[in-house]
Amino acid sequence: MLRVIVRRLLQLAVTLIALSALIFIWLRNLPGGPIEALLGERATPERRALLTKALGYDQPILVQYGKFMQRVLTGDFGNSIRTGDPVAEVIGRAFPATIELALVAMIIAVGLGVPLGYLAARHRGRLLDNLSIAGTLLGISIPIFFLGYLLKDVFTQNIHWFPPSGRLSTGVDNTEVTGFFVLDGLLTREFDATADALWHLILPAFTLATIPLAVIVRITRASVLDVLNEDYVRTAEAKGLRHRVIRGRHILRNALLPVVTTIGLQTGALLSGAVLTEKVYNWGGLGTLITDSISGGRDYPVLQALILLAALVFVVVNLLVDLSYAFIDPRVRVR
């Protein structure tokens, strides 16, 4: 098990180093580049030459990359071109909002997807199974931005069940400790702020959860159907074991490996889906920061750090998925 962890960590490090090099070279070769973004309309040949030398862009690319990695390892990603603030601070303000949204969305997707997939498989060909198949096709087919505006129109404009945008209502006191508003309210015992933050989370989280929910239902259904045909399940039923034991020990546990893989992949995909969801609900997380960095003056330092952060989250999630295999299936530990 220790060898598996060490090997995965080494693979993680190599992946991040390779990705950082690709991002570094790509951003340096985009039309205009960081120099034009910094100077804007004031760009002249003399100023370009001075800034190029001041930033070290006249040095060989390997030297530039080496210095960049030294700064990254100390947490220094430079300053934002748009605001002038350190990139780490800019991302630190937006990161909790996206993680909170993605975490709640994944809880909804897993909490509903696994039971629905299991029930659909157990009632194959019946009404529940047909409804789940139709529902998952609908969930995958509807674009997130369209669903977001549809739910927003119905539940905020017409029947007024949920707030239309933002993370907290105006006038609600919330002492920010971690940036996760639900957790902050619990830590500071401001339970009204916690309830209000959850109220704001429900609609955007459900919007973001629709695609992973549909995928998890379908994968769980297919996996459970495969396991139901195994000899050990029929043997357990022939022995007269209780249904709860058969379901938990023999069916679900053996059907979980592909489901866990899907959950890991969908967790990484939530970061990209959050861009549209955050725009619809004015959420103010990483998705909003990405679009503002692209459209608001080519903020290359922020974009560079955001891409690295997204890659880090993705590979860490998949590392956890790989490690979870050993706990779900003991045969993985033996191999």
Coordinates of C-alpha atoms in Angstrom, one line a residue:
M1 CA 0.0 0.0 0.0
L2 CA 2.8 2.4 0.8
R3 CA 4.4 1.7 -2.5
V4 CA 1.2 2.5 -4.3
I5 CA 1.0 5.9 -2.4
V6 CA 4.6 6.8 -3.2
R7 CA 4.2 5.8 -6.9
R8 CA 1.0 7.9 -7.2
L9 CA 2.7 10.9 -5.5
L10 CA 5.6 10.7 -7.9
Q11 CA 3.2 10.5 -10.9
L12 CA 1.3 13.5 -9.5
A13 CA 4.6 15.5 -9.2
V14 CA 5.6 14.6 -12.8
T15 CA 2.2 15.5 -14.1
L16 CA 2.2 18.9 -12.4
I17 CA 5.7 19.7 -13.6
A18 CA 4.9 18.8 -17.2
L19 CA 1.7 20.8 -17.1
S20 CA 3.4 23.8 -15.6
A21 CA 6.0 23.8 -18.4
L22 CA 3.3 23.6 -21.1
I23 CA 1.3 26.4 -19.5
F24 CA 4.4 28.6 -19.1
I25 CA 5.5 28.2 -22.7
W26 CA 1.9 28.6 -24.0
L27 CA 1.2 31.8 -22.2
R28 CA 4.6 33.2 -23.3
N29 CA 3.7 32.6 -26.9
L30 CA 0.2 33.9 -27.0
P31 CA -0.4 36.9 -29.3
G32 CA 0.4 40.1 -27.4
G33 CA 1.7 38.2 -24.4
P34 CA 2.2 39.5 -20.8
I35 CA 4.2 42.6 -21.9
E36 CA 1.3 43.9 -24.1
A37 CA -1.2 43.1 -21.3
L38 CA 0.8 45.1 -18.8
L39 CA 1.5 48.1 -21.0
G40 CA -1.8 48.3 -22.8
E41 CA -2.2 51.4 -24.9
R42 CA 1.0 52.8 -23.5
A43 CA 3.1 50.2 -25.3
T44 CA 6.1 51.7 -27.2
P45 CA 9.2 49.9 -28.5
E46 CA 11.3 51.5 -25.7
R47 CA 8.8 50.5 -22.9
R48 CA 8.5 47.0 -24.3
A49 CA 12.3 46.6 -24.2
L50 CA 12.6 48.0 -20.7
L51 CA 9.8 45.8 -19.3
T52 CA 11.1 42.8 -21.1
K53 CA 14.4 43.2 -19.5
A54 CA 12.9 44.0 -16.0
L55 CA 10.8 40.9 -16.0
G56 CA 13.6 38.7 -17.3
Y57 CA 11.8 37.8 -20.6
D58 CA 15.0 38.4 -22.5
Q59 CA 16.6 35.4 -20.8
P60 CA 16.5 31.8 -22.3
I61 CA 13.2 30.1 -21.8
L62 CA 14.6 27.4 -19.5
V63 CA 16.1 30.1 -17.2
Q64 CA 12.7 31.9 -17.1
Y65 CA 10.9 28.6 -16.3
G66 CA 13.4 27.7 -13.5
K67 CA 12.9 31.1 -11.8
F68 CA 9.1 30.7 -12.3
M69 CA 9.1 27.3 -10.5
Q70 CA 11.3 28.7 -7.7
R71 CA 8.6 31.3 -7.1
V72 CA 5.8 28.8 -7.4
L73 CA 7.3 26.5 -4.8
T74 CA 7.3 29.4 -2.3
G75 CA 3.7 30.3 -3.2
D76 CA 4.6 33.4 -5.2
F77 CA 2.6 33.5 -8.5
G78 CA 3.3 37.2 -9.0
N79 CA 0.7 40.0 -9.0
S80 CA -2.6 40.3 -10.9
I81 CA -2.4 42.6 -14.0
R82 CA -6.0 43.8 -13.4
T83 CA -5.9 44.6 -9.7
G84 CA -2.2 44.6 -8.7
D85 CA -2.9 42.3 -5.8
P86 CA -0.9 39.1 -5.2
V87 CA -2.3 36.3 -7.2
A88 CA -2.4 34.0 -4.2
E89 CA -4.7 36.5 -2.4
V90 CA -6.9 36.9 -5.5
I91 CA -7.4 33.2 -5.8
G92 CA -7.7 32.7 -2.0
R93 CA -10.7 35.0 -2.0
A94 CA -12.5 33.1 -4.8
F95 CA -11.4 29.5 -4.0
P96 CA -13.7 28.8 -1.0
A97 CA -16.8 29.8 -3.0
T98 CA -16.2 27.3 -5.8
I99 CA -15.1 24.5 -3.5
E100 CA -18.2 25.0 -1.3
L101 CA -20.5 25.0 -4.4
A102 CA -18.8 22.0 -5.9
L103 CA -18.8 20.0 -2.7
V104 CA -22.5 20.5 -2.1
A105 CA -23.2 19.7 -5.8
M106 CA -21.3 16.5 -5.5
I107 CA -23.0 15.5 -2.2
I108 CA -26.4 16.0 -4.1
A109 CA -25.1 14.0 -7.1
V110 CA -23.8 11.1 -5.0
G111 CA -26.5 11.1 -2.4
L112 CA -29.2 10.8 -5.1
G113 CA -27.3 9.1 -7.9
V114 CA -26.1 5.9 -6.1
P115 CA -29.5 5.0 -4.6
L116 CA -31.4 5.9 -7.8
G117 CA -29.0 3.8 -9.9
Y118 CA -29.3 0.9 -7.5
L119 CA -33.1 1.0 -7.4
A120 CA -33.2 1.3 -11.2
A121 CA -31.1 -1.8 -11.6
R122 CA -33.2 -3.8 -9.0
H123 CA -36.4 -2.8 -10.9
R124 CA -35.0 -3.2 -14.4
G125 CA -37.6 -2.7 -17.1
R126 CA -40.2 -1.3 -14.8
L127 CA -41.5 2.2 -14.4
L128 CA -38.8 3.4 -12.0
D129 CA -36.0 2.1 -14.4
N130 CA -37.6 3.8 -17.4
L131 CA -38.0 7.1 -15.6
S132 CA -34.4 7.0 -14.4
I133 CA -33.1 6.4 -17.9
A134 CA -35.3 9.2 -19.3
G135 CA -34.3 11.5 -16.5
T136 CA -30.6 10.9 -16.9
L137 CA -30.8 11.5 -20.7
L138 CA -32.6 14.8 -20.0
G139 CA -30.0 15.8 -17.3
I140 CA -27.1 15.1 -19.6
S141 CA -28.7 16.8 -22.6
I142 CA -29.7 20.2 -21.1
P143 CA -26.9 22.8 -21.1
I144 CA -26.0 24.0 -17.6
F145 CA -26.5 27.7 -18.4
F146 CA -30.0 27.0 -19.9
L147 CA -31.0 24.9 -16.9
G148 CA -29.6 27.6 -14.5
Y149 CA -31.7 30.4 -16.1
L150 CA -34.8 28.1 -16.2
L151 CA -34.6 27.2 -12.6
K152 CA -33.7 30.8 -11.6
D153 CA -36.8 32.0 -13.5
V154 CA -39.1 29.5 -12.0
F155 CA -37.9 29.4 -8.4
T156 CA -36.7 32.9 -7.9
Q157 CA -38.9 35.1 -10.1
N158 CA -42.2 33.2 -10.1
I159 CA -42.6 31.3 -6.8
H160 CA -39.9 33.1 -4.9
W161 CA -38.5 30.0 -3.0
F162 CA -34.9 30.8 -3.4
P163 CA -32.7 34.0 -3.8
P164 CA -31.7 34.9 -7.3
S165 CA -28.0 35.3 -6.9
G166 CA -25.1 35.8 -4.5
R167 CA -23.9 33.8 -1.5
L168 CA -25.6 35.7 1.3
S169 CA -28.6 38.0 1.6
T170 CA -28.0 41.7 2.1
G171 CA -27.9 42.6 5.8
V172 CA -26.9 39.1 7.1
D173 CA -24.0 39.3 9.4
N174 CA -21.3 36.7 8.8
T175 CA -17.8 36.7 10.3
E176 CA -15.5 35.4 7.7
V177 CA -13.0 32.9 9.0
T178 CA -12.4 30.3 6.3
G179 CA -14.3 31.8 3.3
F180 CA -16.7 28.9 3.4
F181 CA -19.8 30.7 4.5
V182 CA -21.7 27.7 5.8
L183 CA -18.7 26.6 7.9
D184 CA -18.0 30.1 9.1
G185 CA -21.5 30.5 10.4
L186 CA -21.1 27.2 12.4
L187 CA -17.7 28.2 13.7
T188 CA -18.9 31.6 14.9
R189 CA -22.3 30.4 16.1
E190 CA -24.0 32.7 13.6
F191 CA -26.6 30.1 12.7
D192 CA -28.8 32.6 10.8
A193 CA -25.8 33.1 8.4
T194 CA -25.4 29.4 8.0
A195 CA -29.1 28.9 7.2
D196 CA -28.9 31.8 4.7
A197 CA -25.8 30.5 3.1
L198 CA -27.4 27.1 2.6
W199 CA -30.5 28.7 1.2
H200 CA -28.4 30.5 -1.4
L201 CA -26.5 27.2 -2.1
I202 CA -29.4 25.0 -3.0
L203 CA -30.3 26.2 -6.5
P204 CA -26.8 26.7 -7.9
A205 CA -25.6 23.4 -6.4
F206 CA -28.6 21.5 -7.9
T207 CA -27.9 23.2 -11.3
L208 CA -24.2 22.2 -11.1
A209 CA -25.1 18.6 -9.9
T210 CA -27.4 17.7 -12.8
I211 CA -24.8 16.3 -15.2
P212 CA -22.7 14.3 -12.5
L213 CA -26.0 13.1 -11.0
A214 CA -27.1 11.7 -14.4
V215 CA -23.8 10.1 -15.1
I216 CA -23.6 8.5 -11.6
V217 CA -27.1 7.1 -11.9
R218 CA -26.3 5.5 -15.3
I219 CA -22.9 4.1 -14.1
T220 CA -24.4 2.8 -10.9
R221 CA -27.2 1.1 -12.7
A222 CA -24.9 -0.6 -15.2
S223 CA -22.5 -1.7 -12.5
V224 CA -25.2 -3.1 -10.3
L225 CA -26.8 -5.0 -13.2
D226 CA -23.4 -6.6 -13.9
V227 CA -23.0 -7.7 -10.2
L228 CA -26.6 -9.0 -9.9
N229 CA -25.7 -11.7 -12.5
E230 CA -22.7 -12.9 -10.5
D231 CA -22.8 -16.4 -8.9
Y232 CA -21.9 -15.1 -5.4
V233 CA -25.1 -13.0 -5.4
R234 CA -27.3 -15.9 -6.4
T235 CA -25.5 -18.1 -3.8
A236 CA -26.1 -15.5 -1.1
E237 CA -29.8 -15.3 -2.0
A238 CA -30.0 -19.1 -2.0
K239 CA -28.5 -19.2 1.5
G240 CA -31.4 -17.1 2.7
L241 CA -29.2 -14.1 3.8
R242 CA -31.0 -11.0 4.7
H243 CA -31.6 -8.5 1.8
R244 CA -29.8 -5.8 3.7
V245 CA -26.6 -8.0 3.9
I246 CA -26.8 -9.0 0.3
R247 CA -27.3 -5.4 -0.8
G248 CA -24.5 -3.9 1.2
R249 CA -21.8 -6.6 1.3
H250 CA -22.3 -8.4 -2.0
I251 CA -23.9 -6.0 -4.4
L252 CA -23.0 -2.4 -3.7
R253 CA -19.5 -3.0 -2.4
N254 CA -18.6 -4.9 -5.6
A255 CA -20.3 -2.4 -7.8
L256 CA -18.6 0.6 -6.3
L257 CA -15.3 0.6 -8.2
P258 CA -16.6 2.1 -11.5
V259 CA -18.9 4.4 -9.5
V260 CA -16.0 5.8 -7.4
T261 CA -13.9 6.3 -10.6
T262 CA -16.8 8.2 -12.1
I263 CA -17.2 10.3 -9.0
G264 CA -13.6 11.3 -9.1
L265 CA -13.8 12.3 -12.8
Q266 CA -17.0 14.2 -12.3
T267 CA -15.5 16.1 -9.3
G268 CA -12.8 17.4 -11.5
A269 CA -15.3 18.3 -14.2
L270 CA -17.3 20.3 -11.7
L271 CA -14.6 23.0 -11.8
S272 CA -15.2 23.6 -15.5
G273 CA -19.0 23.4 -15.1
A274 CA -18.8 26.0 -12.3
V275 CA -17.8 28.7 -14.7
L276 CA -21.3 28.8 -16.3
T277 CA -23.1 28.2 -13.1
E278 CA -21.3 30.9 -11.2
K279 CA -22.0 33.4 -14.0
V280 CA -25.7 32.6 -13.9
Y281 CA -26.0 32.9 -10.2
N282 CA -23.3 35.7 -9.7
W283 CA -21.5 33.4 -7.3
G284 CA -18.1 35.0 -7.3
G285 CA -15.9 32.0 -7.3
L286 CA -13.1 30.6 -9.5
G287 CA -15.4 30.4 -12.5
T288 CA -16.1 34.1 -12.3
L289 CA -12.4 34.8 -11.8
I290 CA -11.5 32.8 -14.9
T291 CA -13.9 34.7 -17.2
D292 CA -12.9 38.1 -15.7
S293 CA -9.2 37.2 -16.2
I294 CA -9.7 36.3 -19.8
S295 CA -12.1 39.1 -20.8
G296 CA -10.8 41.8 -18.4
G297 CA -7.3 42.4 -19.8
R298 CA -5.6 39.1 -20.3
D299 CA -4.5 38.6 -16.7
Y300 CA -1.8 36.0 -17.4
P301 CA -0.5 35.5 -13.9
V302 CA -4.0 34.7 -12.6
L303 CA -4.8 32.4 -15.5
Q304 CA -1.5 30.6 -15.1
A305 CA -2.2 30.0 -11.4
L306 CA -5.8 29.0 -12.0
I307 CA -4.9 26.3 -14.5
L308 CA -2.3 24.9 -12.2
L309 CA -4.8 24.9 -9.3
A310 CA -7.4 23.1 -11.4
A311 CA -4.8 20.5 -12.4
L312 CA -3.7 20.1 -8.8
V313 CA -7.3 19.5 -7.6
F314 CA -8.0 17.1 -10.4
V315 CA -4.9 14.9 -9.8
V316 CA -5.3 15.0 -6.0
V317 CA -9.0 13.8 -6.4
N318 CA -7.9 11.0 -8.7
L319 CA -5.1 10.1 -6.3
L320 CA -7.7 9.7 -3.5
V321 CA -9.9 7.7 -5.9
D322 CA -7.0 5.3 -6.6
L323 CA -6.3 4.9 -2.8
S324 CA -10.0 4.3 -2.1
Y325 CA -9.9 1.2 -4.4
A326 CA -7.7 -0.6 -1.8
F327 CA -10.4 0.0 0.9
I328 CA -13.3 -1.0 -1.3
D329 CA -11.7 -4.0 -2.9
P330 CA -9.0 -5.9 -0.8
R331 CA -7.8 -7.6 -4.0
V332 CA -6.3 -4.3 -5.1
R333 CA -4.1 -4.3 -2.0
V334 CA -2.8 -7.8 -2.9
R335 CA -2.0 -6.7 -6.5

